[in-house]
Short mmCIF file of C-alpha atoms in Angstrom, two decimals:
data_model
loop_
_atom_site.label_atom_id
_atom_site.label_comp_id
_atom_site.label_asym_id
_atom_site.label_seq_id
_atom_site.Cartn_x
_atom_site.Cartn_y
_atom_site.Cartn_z
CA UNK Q 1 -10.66 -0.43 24.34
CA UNK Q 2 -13.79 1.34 24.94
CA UNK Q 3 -17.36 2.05 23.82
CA UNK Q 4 -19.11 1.35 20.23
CA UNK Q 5 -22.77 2.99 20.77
CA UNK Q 6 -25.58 4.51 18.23
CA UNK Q 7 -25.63 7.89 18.34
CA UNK Q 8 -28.75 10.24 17.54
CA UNK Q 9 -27.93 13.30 16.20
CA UNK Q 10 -30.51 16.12 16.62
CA UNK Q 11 -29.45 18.41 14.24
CA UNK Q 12 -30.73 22.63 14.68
CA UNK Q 13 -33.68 21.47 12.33
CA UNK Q 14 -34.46 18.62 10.70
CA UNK Q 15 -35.31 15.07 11.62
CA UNK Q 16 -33.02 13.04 13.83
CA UNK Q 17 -30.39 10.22 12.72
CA UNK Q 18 -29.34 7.40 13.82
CA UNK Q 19 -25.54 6.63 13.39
CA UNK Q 20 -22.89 4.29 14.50
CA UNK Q 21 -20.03 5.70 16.61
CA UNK Q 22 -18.33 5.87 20.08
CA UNK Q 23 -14.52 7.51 20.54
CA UNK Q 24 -12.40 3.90 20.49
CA UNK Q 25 -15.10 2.66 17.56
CA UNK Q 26 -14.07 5.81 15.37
CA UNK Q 27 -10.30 5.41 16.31
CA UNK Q 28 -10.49 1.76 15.18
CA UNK Q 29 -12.26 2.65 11.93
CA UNK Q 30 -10.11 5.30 11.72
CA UNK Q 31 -6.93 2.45 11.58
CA UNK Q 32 -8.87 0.15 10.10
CA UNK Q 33 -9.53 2.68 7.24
CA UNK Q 34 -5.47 3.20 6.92
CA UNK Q 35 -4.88 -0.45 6.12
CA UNK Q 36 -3.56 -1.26 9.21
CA UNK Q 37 -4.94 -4.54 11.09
CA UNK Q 38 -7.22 -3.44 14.60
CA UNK Q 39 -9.21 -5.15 17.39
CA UNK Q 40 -11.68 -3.39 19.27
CA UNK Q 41 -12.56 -4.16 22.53
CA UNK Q 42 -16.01 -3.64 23.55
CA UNK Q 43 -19.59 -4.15 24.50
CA UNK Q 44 -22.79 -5.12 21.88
CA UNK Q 45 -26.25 -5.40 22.96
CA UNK Q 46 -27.90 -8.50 21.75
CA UNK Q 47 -30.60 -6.28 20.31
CA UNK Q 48 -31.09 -5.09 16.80
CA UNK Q 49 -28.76 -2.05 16.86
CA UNK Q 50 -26.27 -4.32 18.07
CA UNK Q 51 -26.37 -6.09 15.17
CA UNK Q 52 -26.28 -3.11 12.98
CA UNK Q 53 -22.97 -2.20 14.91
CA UNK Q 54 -21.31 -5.06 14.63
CA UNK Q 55 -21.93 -5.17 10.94
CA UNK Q 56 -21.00 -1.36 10.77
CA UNK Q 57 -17.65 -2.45 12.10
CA UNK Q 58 -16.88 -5.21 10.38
CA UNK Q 59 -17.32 -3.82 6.88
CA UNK Q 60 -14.53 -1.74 7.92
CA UNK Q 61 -12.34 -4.48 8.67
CA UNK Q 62 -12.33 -3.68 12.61
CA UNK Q 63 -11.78 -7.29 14.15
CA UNK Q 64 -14.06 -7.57 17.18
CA UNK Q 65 -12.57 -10.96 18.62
CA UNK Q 66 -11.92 -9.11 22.53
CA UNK Q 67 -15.84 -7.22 21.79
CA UNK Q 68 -18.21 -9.07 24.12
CA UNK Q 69 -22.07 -9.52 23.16
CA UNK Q 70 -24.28 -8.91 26.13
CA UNK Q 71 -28.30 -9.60 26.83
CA UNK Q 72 -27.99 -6.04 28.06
CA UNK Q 73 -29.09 -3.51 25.24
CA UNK Q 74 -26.97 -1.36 23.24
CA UNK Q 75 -25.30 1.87 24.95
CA UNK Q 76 -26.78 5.11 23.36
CA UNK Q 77 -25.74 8.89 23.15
CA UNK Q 78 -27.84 11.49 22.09
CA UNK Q 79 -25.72 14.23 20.26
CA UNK Q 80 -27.05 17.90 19.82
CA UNK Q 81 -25.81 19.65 17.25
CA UNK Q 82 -24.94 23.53 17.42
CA UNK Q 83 -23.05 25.37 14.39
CA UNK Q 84 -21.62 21.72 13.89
CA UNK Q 85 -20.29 20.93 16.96
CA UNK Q 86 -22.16 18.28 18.61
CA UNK Q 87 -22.69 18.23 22.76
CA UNK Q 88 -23.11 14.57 24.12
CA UNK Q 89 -25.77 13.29 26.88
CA UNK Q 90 -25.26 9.33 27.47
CA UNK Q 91 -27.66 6.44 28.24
CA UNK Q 92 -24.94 3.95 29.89
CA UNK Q 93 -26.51 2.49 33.04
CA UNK Q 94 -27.82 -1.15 32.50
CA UNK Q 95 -25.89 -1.04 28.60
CA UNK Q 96 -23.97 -3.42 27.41
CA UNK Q 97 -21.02 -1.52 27.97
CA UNK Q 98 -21.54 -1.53 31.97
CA UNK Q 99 -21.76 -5.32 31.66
CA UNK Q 100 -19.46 -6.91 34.36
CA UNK Q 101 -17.93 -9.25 31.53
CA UNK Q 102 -16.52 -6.79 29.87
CA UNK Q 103 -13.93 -6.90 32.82
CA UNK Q 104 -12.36 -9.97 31.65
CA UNK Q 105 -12.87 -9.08 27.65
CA UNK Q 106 -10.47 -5.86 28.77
CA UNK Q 107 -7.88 -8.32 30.02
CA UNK Q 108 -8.01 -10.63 27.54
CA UNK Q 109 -7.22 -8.26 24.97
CA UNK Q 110 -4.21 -6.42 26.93
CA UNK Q 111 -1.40 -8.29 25.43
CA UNK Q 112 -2.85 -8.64 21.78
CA UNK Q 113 -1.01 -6.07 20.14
CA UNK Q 114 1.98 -3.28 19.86
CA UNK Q 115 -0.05 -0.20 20.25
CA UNK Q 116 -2.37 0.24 23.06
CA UNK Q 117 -5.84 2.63 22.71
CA UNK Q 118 -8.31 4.24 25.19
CA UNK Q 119 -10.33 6.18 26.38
CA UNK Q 120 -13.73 8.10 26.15
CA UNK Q 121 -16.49 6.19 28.49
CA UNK Q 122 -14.23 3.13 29.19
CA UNK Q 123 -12.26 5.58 31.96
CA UNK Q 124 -15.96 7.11 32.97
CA UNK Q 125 -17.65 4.01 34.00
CA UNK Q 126 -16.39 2.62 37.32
CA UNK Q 127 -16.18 -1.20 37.05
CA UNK Q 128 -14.85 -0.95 32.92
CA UNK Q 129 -12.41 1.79 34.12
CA UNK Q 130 -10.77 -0.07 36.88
CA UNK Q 131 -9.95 -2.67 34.23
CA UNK Q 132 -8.62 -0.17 31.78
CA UNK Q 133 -6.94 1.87 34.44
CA UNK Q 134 -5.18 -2.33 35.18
CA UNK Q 135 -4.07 -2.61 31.89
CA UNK Q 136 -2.69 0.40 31.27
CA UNK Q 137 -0.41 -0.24 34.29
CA UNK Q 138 0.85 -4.22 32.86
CA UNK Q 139 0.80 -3.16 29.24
CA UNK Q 140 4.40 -1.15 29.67
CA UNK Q 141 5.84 -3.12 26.75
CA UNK Q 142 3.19 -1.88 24.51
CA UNK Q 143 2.99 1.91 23.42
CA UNK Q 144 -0.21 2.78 25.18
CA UNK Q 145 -2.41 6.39 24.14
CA UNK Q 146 -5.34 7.56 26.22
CA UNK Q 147 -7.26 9.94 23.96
CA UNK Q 148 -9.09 11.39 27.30
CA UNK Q 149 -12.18 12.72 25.36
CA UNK Q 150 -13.79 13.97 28.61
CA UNK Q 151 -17.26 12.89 29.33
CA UNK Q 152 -18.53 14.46 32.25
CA UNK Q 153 -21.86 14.14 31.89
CA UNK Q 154 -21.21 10.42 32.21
CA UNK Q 155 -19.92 10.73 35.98
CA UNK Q 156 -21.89 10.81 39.00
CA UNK Q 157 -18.56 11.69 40.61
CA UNK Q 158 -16.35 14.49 38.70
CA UNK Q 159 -13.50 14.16 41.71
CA UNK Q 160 -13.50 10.48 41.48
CA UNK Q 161 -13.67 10.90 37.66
CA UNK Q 162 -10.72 13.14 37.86
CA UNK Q 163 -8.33 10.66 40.20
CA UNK Q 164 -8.92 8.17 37.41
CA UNK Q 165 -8.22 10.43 34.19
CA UNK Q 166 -5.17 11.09 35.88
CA UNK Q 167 -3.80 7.66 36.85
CA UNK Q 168 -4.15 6.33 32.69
CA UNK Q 169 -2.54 9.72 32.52
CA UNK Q 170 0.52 8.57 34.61
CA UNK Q 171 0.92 5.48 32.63
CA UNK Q 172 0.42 6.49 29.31
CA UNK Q 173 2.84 6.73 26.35
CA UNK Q 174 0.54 9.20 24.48
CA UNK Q 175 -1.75 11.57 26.08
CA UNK Q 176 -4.34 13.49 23.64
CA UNK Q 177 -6.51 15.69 24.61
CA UNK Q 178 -8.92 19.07 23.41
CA UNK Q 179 -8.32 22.77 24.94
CA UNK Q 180 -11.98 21.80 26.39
CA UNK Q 181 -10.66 18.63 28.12
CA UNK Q 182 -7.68 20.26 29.65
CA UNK Q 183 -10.40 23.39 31.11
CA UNK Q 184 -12.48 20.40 32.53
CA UNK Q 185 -9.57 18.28 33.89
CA UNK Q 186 -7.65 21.13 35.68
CA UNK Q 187 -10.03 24.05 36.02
CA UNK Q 188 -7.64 26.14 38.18
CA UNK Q 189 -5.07 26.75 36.19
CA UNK Q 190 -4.22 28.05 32.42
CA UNK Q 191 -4.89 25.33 29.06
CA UNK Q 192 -0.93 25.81 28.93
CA UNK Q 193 -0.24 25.11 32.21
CA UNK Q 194 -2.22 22.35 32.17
CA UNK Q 195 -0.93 20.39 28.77
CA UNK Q 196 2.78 21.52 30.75
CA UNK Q 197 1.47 19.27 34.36
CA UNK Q 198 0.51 16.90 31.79
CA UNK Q 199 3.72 16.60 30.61
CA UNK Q 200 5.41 15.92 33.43
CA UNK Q 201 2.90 13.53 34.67
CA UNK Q 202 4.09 10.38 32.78
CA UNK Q 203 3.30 10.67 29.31
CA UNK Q 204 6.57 11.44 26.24
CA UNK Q 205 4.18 12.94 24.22
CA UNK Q 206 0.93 15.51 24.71
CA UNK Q 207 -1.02 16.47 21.83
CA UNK Q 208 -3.87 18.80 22.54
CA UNK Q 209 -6.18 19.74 20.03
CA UNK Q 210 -8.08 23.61 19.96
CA UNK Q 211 -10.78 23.43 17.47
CA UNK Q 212 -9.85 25.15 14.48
CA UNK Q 213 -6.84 26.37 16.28
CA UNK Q 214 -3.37 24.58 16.20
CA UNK Q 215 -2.51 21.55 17.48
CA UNK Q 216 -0.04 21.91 20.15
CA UNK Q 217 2.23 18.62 20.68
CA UNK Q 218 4.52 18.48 23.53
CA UNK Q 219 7.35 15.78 23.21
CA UNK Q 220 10.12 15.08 25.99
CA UNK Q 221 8.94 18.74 27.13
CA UNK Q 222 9.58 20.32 23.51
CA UNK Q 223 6.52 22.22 22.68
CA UNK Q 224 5.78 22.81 18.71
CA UNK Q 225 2.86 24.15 17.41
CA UNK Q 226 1.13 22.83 14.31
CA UNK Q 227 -0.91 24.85 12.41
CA UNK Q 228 -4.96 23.52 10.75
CA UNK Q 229 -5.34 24.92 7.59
CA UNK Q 230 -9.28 26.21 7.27
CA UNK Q 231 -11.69 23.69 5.91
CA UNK Q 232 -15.36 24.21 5.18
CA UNK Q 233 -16.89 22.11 7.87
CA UNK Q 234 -20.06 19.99 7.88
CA UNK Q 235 -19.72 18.95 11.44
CA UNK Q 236 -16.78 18.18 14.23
CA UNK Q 237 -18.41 14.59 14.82
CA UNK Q 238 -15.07 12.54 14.99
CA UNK Q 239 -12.32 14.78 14.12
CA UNK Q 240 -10.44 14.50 17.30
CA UNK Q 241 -10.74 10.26 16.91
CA UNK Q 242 -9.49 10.26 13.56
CA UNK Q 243 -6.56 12.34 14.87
CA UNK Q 244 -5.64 9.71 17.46
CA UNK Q 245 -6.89 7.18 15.22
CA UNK Q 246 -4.05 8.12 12.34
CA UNK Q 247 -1.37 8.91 15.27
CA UNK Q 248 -1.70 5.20 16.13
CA UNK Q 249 -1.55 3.45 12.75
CA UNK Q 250 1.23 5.01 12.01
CA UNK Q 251 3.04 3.92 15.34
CA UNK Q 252 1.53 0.51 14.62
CA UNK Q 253 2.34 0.34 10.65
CA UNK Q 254 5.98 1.07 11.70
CA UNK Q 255 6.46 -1.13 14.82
CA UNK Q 256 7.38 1.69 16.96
CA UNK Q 257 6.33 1.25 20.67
CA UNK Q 258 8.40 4.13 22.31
CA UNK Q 259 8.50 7.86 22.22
CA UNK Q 260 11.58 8.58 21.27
CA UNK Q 261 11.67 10.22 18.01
CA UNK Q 262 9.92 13.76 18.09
CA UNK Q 263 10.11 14.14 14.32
CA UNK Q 264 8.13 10.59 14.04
CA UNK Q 265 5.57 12.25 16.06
CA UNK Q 266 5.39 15.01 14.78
CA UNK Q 267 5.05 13.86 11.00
CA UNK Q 268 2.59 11.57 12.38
CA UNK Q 269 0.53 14.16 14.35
CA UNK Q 270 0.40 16.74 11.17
CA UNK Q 271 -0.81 13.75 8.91
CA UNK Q 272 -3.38 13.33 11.95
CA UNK Q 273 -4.52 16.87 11.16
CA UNK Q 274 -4.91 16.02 7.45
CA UNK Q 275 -7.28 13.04 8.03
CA UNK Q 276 -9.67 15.03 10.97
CA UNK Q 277 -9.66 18.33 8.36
CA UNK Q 278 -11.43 15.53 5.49
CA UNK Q 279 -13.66 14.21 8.42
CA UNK Q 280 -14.82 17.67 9.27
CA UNK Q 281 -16.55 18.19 5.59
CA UNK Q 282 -17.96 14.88 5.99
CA UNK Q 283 -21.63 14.35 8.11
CA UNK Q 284 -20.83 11.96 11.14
CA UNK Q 285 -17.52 9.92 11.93
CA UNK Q 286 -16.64 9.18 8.61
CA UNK Q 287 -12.73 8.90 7.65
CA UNK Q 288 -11.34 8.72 4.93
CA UNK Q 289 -9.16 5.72 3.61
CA UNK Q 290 -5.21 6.55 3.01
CA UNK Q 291 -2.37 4.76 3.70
CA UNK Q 292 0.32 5.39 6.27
CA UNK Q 293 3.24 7.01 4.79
CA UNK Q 294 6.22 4.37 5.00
CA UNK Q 295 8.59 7.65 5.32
CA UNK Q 296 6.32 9.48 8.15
CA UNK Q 297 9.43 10.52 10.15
CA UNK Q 298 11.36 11.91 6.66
#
């Protein structure tokens, strides 16, 4: 549940592109891309790069069933991109994705499967993120991930913004988040005291993401470290979605809706790494297709 947008990418030199992407769009390619069956909620423009998304999608195998098509046009983010790394500014007011239908699209689609997936700009916009926040709260039976990809430059509130990351927080299964997320969500304390308040605030499992650094997942309050083996890197664009995207095939793939086996998670999580490493040497969200291990946990 969440945004599928165009970005343009403004690279250091060069001429700008044009590409398909969004946090929950790139997770559900990412699945999609692993063989494993996925719905995306979200909003279209009917406009031409609304069509172009839709088709984008779709040729993926992403089933867009719960998406809503609105007269509204097509959300946009403009990426700059800086030794890779790309720094997001949004165009979201008056977008399809701030269309008040999308409100019962979100509900609709709460029930539709075993593993739950959000985040991004569906917990930044108000009236979308009060659905999302509802879901999260009725869909206990599902196993339910908030990848909290902080967008603050989305918010015209960052206290507000805050109250809200925290609440999908409290009833989340799955929490992932980047060093830089933690810094922005609790700016007052350490990045490890931080992923340990996140810990204790709901979710089994924390898995926060450092760049090239290691992957720290916390499980039941076990912290393990994971190391990312280097990788020549085109650009960052994705990574951290295909991560969360793999983490939640793999629950899906193997019926799993609970938290209760850290070496499942674990395998899962390094196989995460393995997928966002190939993205990185690709230009834009582009995963690559594997299939799930059936012996993840072994």
């Amino acid at each position: 549940m969440g945004e599928a947008l165009f970005d343009c990418l403004l690279p250091g030199s060069g001429s700008p592109s044009f590409t398909p992407g969004g946090g929950p769009a790139n997770v559900a390619r990412t699945i999609a891309r692993h063989g494993v069956p996925v719905t995306l909620a979200t909003g279209v423009g009917d406009d031409p790069l609304g069509e172009r998304l839709l088709r984008f999608l779709r040729d993926d195998g992403v089933d867009l069933g719960f998406s809503w098509r609105s007269r509204l046009p097509t959300t946009l983010a403009l990426a700059t991109l800086d030794d890779g790394v790309a720094d997001y500014r949004f165009y979201l007011e008056g977008t399809a994705l701030d269309d008040p239908v999308g409100h019962d699209r979100v509900n609709d689609a709460a029930h539709a499967g075993d593993v739950l997936v959000t985040g991004g700009l569906a917990l930044a916009l108000d009236t979308l993120a009060t659905s999302v926040v509802e879901v999260l709260r009725a869909c206990a039976a599902s196993l339910r991930i908030v990848d909290l990809n902080v967008r603050p430059s989305a918010v015209a509130s960052p206290e507000r913004y805050r109250e809200r990351l925290h609440e999908a927080i409290a009833h989340a299964d799955i929490v992932k988040a980047s060093d830089d997320d933690l810094r922005w969500l609790e700016p007052d304390v350490t990045v490890a005291e931080a992923l340990a308040h996140l810990a204790t605030s709901g979710p089994a499992a924390v898995i926060m993401s450092q760049g090239a650094g290691p992957v720290l997942v916390s499980v039941h309050g076990r912290v393990v470290e994971l190391p990312v083996a280097p990788v020549r890197v085109v650009d960052t664009v994705g990574a951290g979605d295909a991560l969360t995207g793999t983490v939640a095939a793999t629950f899906a793939y193997h019926g799993r809706r609970t938290v209760d086996d850290t070496e499942f998670v674990l395998a899962a999580v390094r196989d995460g790494i393995e997928v966002a490493r190939e993205t990185c040497t690709r230009r834009g969200a582009d995963p690559p297709r594997r299939s799930v291990p059936t012996s993840t946990w072994t």
